[in-house]
Amino acid sequence: MRLSREGRQGLTLISPTLAYALVMLAAPLTMVVTFSFWTQNYLDLDTTLTLDNYREAWGTPIYQVLLLRSLKISLIVTFVTVLLAFPVAYFLSFKVKRRKALWLFLITIPFWTSYLLRVFLWKVILGYNGVLNSALMGMGFIDEPMTFLLYNLNAVVLTLAHAWAPFAILPIFVALEKIDRSLLEAAEDLGDGKIRQFFRVTLPLAMPGVVASTLIVLIPTIGDFITPKLVGGTDGLMIANMIQIQFGKANNAPLGAALAITSMLVVASISVVIFLAGKKFGGKVE
Amino acid sequence: MTGKDPRAIIRMQDVTKFFGSFQALKGITTTINEGEFFSLLGPSGCGKTTLLRMIAGFDEPTDGAIYIGDEPMAGIPANQRPTNMVFQSYAIFPHLNVADNVGYGLKRKRMSRAEIAAEVEKSLAMVDLAGYGKRAAHELSGGQRQRVALARALVMRPKVVLLDEPLSALDKKLREQMQVELRQLQQSIGITFILVTHDQEEALIMSDRIAVMFEGQIEQVATPEQLYRHPVSRRVASFIGVMTLLDARATAQPGNTVRVDIPALGTVDLPAARVPEGIDLAKVEKIGVHPEMLTILQDEHETAERVVEAEVASRSYYGDMTYYSVLLPGANAPATISMRNTFGRSVIDPGAKVKVGWGQDSIILFK
């Protein structure tokens, strides 16, 4: 194959990244896929190809429950995050006239501490003797600590939504920034008030950003295992925690691999649905 | 508008606009008539777009009032005004197809789908885009986008269509074609059009009347011909067409005439009708001459009211026309003369001594 000069240049430019991606992504992925068709016999692996792992992963109630719960949690998290991110992005794009860079900078402040630390902080805030309970009791709003704050699904949703908010804000902000402001004036000129302008012009044109935000939040949250483990209690455990157990304590890597592949397929198909839905609702945008 | 008394559709009374401490408009008072093609012409930053946006309702005047069809527009938002705008960028909704773009404003009105579709198609046919309804916005060329924007405004049946430099994004040929088409369309439907442009040629070709604006003020409102032949000031004259300025002095003569002494050409007496009202003769330093108002006489048979000897300094050949730069005796700068390259007329080389014909009609006096 003969390559043009630009072609060679381009390949040279991306080759470190490409090599890295191949080694660090494709290779482990191939391994996981392969693993999922093998069987664990205590200390050694039986490399005869089999679908038993998938049968167990899809057929056992506990895995079904965990997968559905993961899906439910990440869908709620995504919905909450994107819903809260949109007004922030809108404010940034339409209302902030000066120092936008400063505002963007402020939004990234949560990243200055590690993810783990942030999850712990939520534990401190939501705990039995935590900041929230102490404060409310101190002010006399409640007599005894609320226990529904921590170690359940709500805590997982709250923590994840907070952690992923900046990731959701930025794509929506970019999409809103790209909207030609004269389109809104045209809509106004043609009779639309502010609310109609928003639903007929702003929102459809911001749809690519909304879809990007949705996917950016949805995909990693399904596989998150730190947050559910730290603040989720038993009700908040998710599929990733089970995968971790299979690869670790349970010493059943093939089953873990089958669970991982299963959740990957589920995420991928949901992503495709969201992508197509967004495209349909947002119309054709170059 | 022949015969009938023109009725005002828009009145502006002392319209003033401040952006912070910058005064964009300094008291605009003018009237725009029903069915008229009215242009706001001026250099960038003269306030013409600001004025148009205030008529549309996107900006409110700091002071003064705008009336559309006798109703004061203060406090009435753009979506409730009987005006529709064709934006400079066209502002075609990229997520909608042509029919949905044109029908955008109709969806709010109480009309059935079939009625909307019929109106849209009618409007598209008006701008020569019949059958384009299903096209996506990004499949349109620049000229087609411009037509869609126009159809979208016309379908609303506004009292006034506002056009913000609608042709500036088109290439020269298409622009010239659209100028003629827009003018014809406006005349056939009879709606008032207000055009903002910095292109004097465009304004001359399309307008019934033109308001020339400088620095937030209207300097002259006139028909294209009046504006070209009798610009009130040097600023207006220098903005409309090419003009040579020659040193001159003017003195009043008995019998209401004005004697103009032009060292480069000679002396001429102008009748009162040719002298602008309110002129201060003592302040006249320059007169203006349009390129076509001087003639290079080519053979002995050609005559002119007056003749002066000159020398061709350089020329620019345009095919149908040649523009000569001619050194008149005693003039400090060359004068521009345009000649049509008609049958039998040869192009003159630089350095040639020529006879230049002129007359009292060639001279323009400014206030």
PDB file of N, CA and C in Angstrom, chain B residues 1 3-11 31-36 67-70 159-160 190 192 209:
ATOM      1  N   MET B   1     -46.764  53.738  -6.648  1.00  0.00           N
ATOM      2  CA  MET B   1     -46.938  54.953  -5.880  1.00  0.00           C
ATOM      3  C   MET B   1     -47.205  56.153  -6.775  1.00  0.00           C
ATOM      4  N   GLY B   3     -49.213  58.912  -8.570  1.00  0.00           N
ATOM      5  CA  GLY B   3     -50.492  59.583  -8.414  1.00  0.00           C
ATOM      6  C   GLY B   3     -50.972  59.633  -6.990  1.00  0.00           C
ATOM      7  N   LYS B   4     -51.090  58.455  -6.360  1.00  0.00           N
ATOM      8  CA  LYS B   4     -51.619  58.404  -5.007  1.00  0.00           C
ATOM      9  C   LYS B   4     -50.705  59.136  -4.034  1.00  0.00           C
ATOM     10  N   ASP B   5     -51.337  59.639  -2.981  1.00  0.00           N
ATOM     11  CA  ASP B   5     -50.549  60.220  -1.909  1.00  0.00           C
ATOM     12  C   ASP B   5     -49.925  59.078  -1.115  1.00  0.00           C
ATOM     13  N   PRO B   6     -48.610  59.061  -0.932  1.00  0.00           N
ATOM     14  CA  PRO B   6     -48.013  57.966  -0.167  1.00  0.00           C
ATOM     15  C   PRO B   6     -48.438  58.017   1.299  1.00  0.00           C
ATOM     16  N   ARG B   7     -48.776  56.850   1.830  1.00  0.00           N
ATOM     17  CA  ARG B   7     -49.158  56.787   3.240  1.00  0.00           C
ATOM     18  C   ARG B   7     -47.996  56.270   4.060  1.00  0.00           C
ATOM     19  N   ALA B   8     -47.785  56.888   5.205  1.00  0.00           N
ATOM     20  CA  ALA B   8     -46.658  56.475   6.047  1.00  0.00           C
ATOM     21  C   ALA B   8     -46.946  55.121   6.681  1.00  0.00           C
ATOM     22  N   ILE B   9     -45.978  54.207   6.640  1.00  0.00           N
ATOM     23  CA  ILE B   9     -46.122  52.937   7.344  1.00  0.00           C
ATOM     24  C   ILE B   9     -45.250  52.947   8.598  1.00  0.00           C
ATOM     25  N   ILE B  10     -44.100  53.618   8.512  1.00  0.00           N
ATOM     26  CA  ILE B  10     -43.224  53.732   9.682  1.00  0.00           C
ATOM     27  C   ILE B  10     -42.857  55.193   9.893  1.00  0.00           C
ATOM     28  N   ARG B  11     -43.036  55.629  11.117  1.00  0.00           N
ATOM     29  CA  ARG B  11     -42.565  56.970  11.462  1.00  0.00           C
ATOM     30  C   ARG B  11     -41.556  56.856  12.585  1.00  0.00           C
ATOM     31  N   THR B  31     -39.692  59.240   7.768  1.00  0.00           N
ATOM     32  CA  THR B  31     -40.929  58.524   7.497  1.00  0.00           C
ATOM     33  C   THR B  31     -40.706  57.567   6.331  1.00  0.00           C
ATOM     34  N   ILE B  32     -41.217  56.356   6.484  1.00  0.00           N
ATOM     35  CA  ILE B  32     -41.110  55.381   5.404  1.00  0.00           C
ATOM     36  C   ILE B  32     -42.533  55.062   4.937  1.00  0.00           C
ATOM     37  N   ASN B  33     -42.737  55.097   3.634  1.00  0.00           N
ATOM     38  CA  ASN B  33     -44.086  54.989   3.088  1.00  0.00           C
ATOM     39  C   ASN B  33     -44.491  53.551   2.786  1.00  0.00           C
ATOM     40  N   GLU B  34     -45.804  53.359   2.733  1.00  0.00           N
ATOM     41  CA  GLU B  34     -46.358  52.045   2.426  1.00  0.00           C
ATOM     42  C   GLU B  34     -45.964  51.635   1.012  1.00  0.00           C
ATOM     43  N   GLY B  35     -45.536  50.394   0.872  1.00  0.00           N
ATOM     44  CA  GLY B  35     -45.199  49.862  -0.447  1.00  0.00           C
ATOM     45  C   GLY B  35     -43.884  50.339  -1.006  1.00  0.00           C
ATOM     46  N   GLU B  36     -43.117  50.983  -0.176  1.00  0.00           N
ATOM     47  CA  GLU B  36     -41.878  51.581  -0.643  1.00  0.00           C
ATOM     48  C   GLU B  36     -40.698  50.638  -0.447  1.00  0.00           C
ATOM     49  N   TYR B  67     -43.121  54.411  15.249  1.00  0.00           N
ATOM     50  CA  TYR B  67     -44.506  54.013  15.020  1.00  0.00           C
ATOM     51  C   TYR B  67     -44.547  53.130  13.783  1.00  0.00           C
ATOM     52  N   ILE B  68     -45.248  52.015  13.895  1.00  0.00           N
ATOM     53  CA  ILE B  68     -45.492  51.213  12.699  1.00  0.00           C
ATOM     54  C   ILE B  68     -46.993  51.223  12.478  1.00  0.00           C
ATOM     55  N   GLY B  69     -47.427  51.734  11.326  1.00  0.00           N
ATOM     56  CA  GLY B  69     -48.848  51.850  11.048  1.00  0.00           C
ATOM     57  C   GLY B  69     -49.575  52.584  12.158  1.00  0.00           C
ATOM     58  N   ASP B  70     -49.031  53.710  12.599  1.00  0.00           N
ATOM     59  CA  ASP B  70     -49.620  54.598  13.604  1.00  0.00           C
ATOM     60  C   ASP B  70     -49.563  54.059  15.033  1.00  0.00           C
ATOM     61  N   LYS B 159     -46.236  43.677   7.607  1.00  0.00           N
ATOM     62  CA  LYS B 159     -46.438  45.001   7.025  1.00  0.00           C
ATOM     63  C   LYS B 159     -45.133  45.508   6.435  1.00  0.00           C
ATOM     64  N   VAL B 160     -44.041  45.104   7.057  1.00  0.00           N
ATOM     65  CA  VAL B 160     -42.727  45.564   6.607  1.00  0.00           C
ATOM     66  C   VAL B 160     -41.752  44.389   6.635  1.00  0.00           C
ATOM     67  N   GLY B 190     -45.948  44.411  -3.318  1.00  0.00           N
ATOM     68  CA  GLY B 190     -46.325  45.718  -2.786  1.00  0.00           C
ATOM     69  C   GLY B 190     -46.113  45.905  -1.299  1.00  0.00           C
ATOM     70  N   THR B 192     -43.836  46.899   2.007  1.00  0.00           N
ATOM     71  CA  THR B 192     -42.705  47.779   2.269  1.00  0.00           C
ATOM     72  C   THR B 192     -41.461  46.958   2.598  1.00  0.00           C
ATOM     73  N   ARG B 209     -36.474  55.031  -2.350  1.00  0.00           N
ATOM     74  CA  ARG B 209     -35.787  56.131  -1.682  1.00  0.00           C
ATOM     75  C   ARG B 209     -34.648  55.580  -0.840  1.00  0.00           C
TER      76      ARG B 209
END
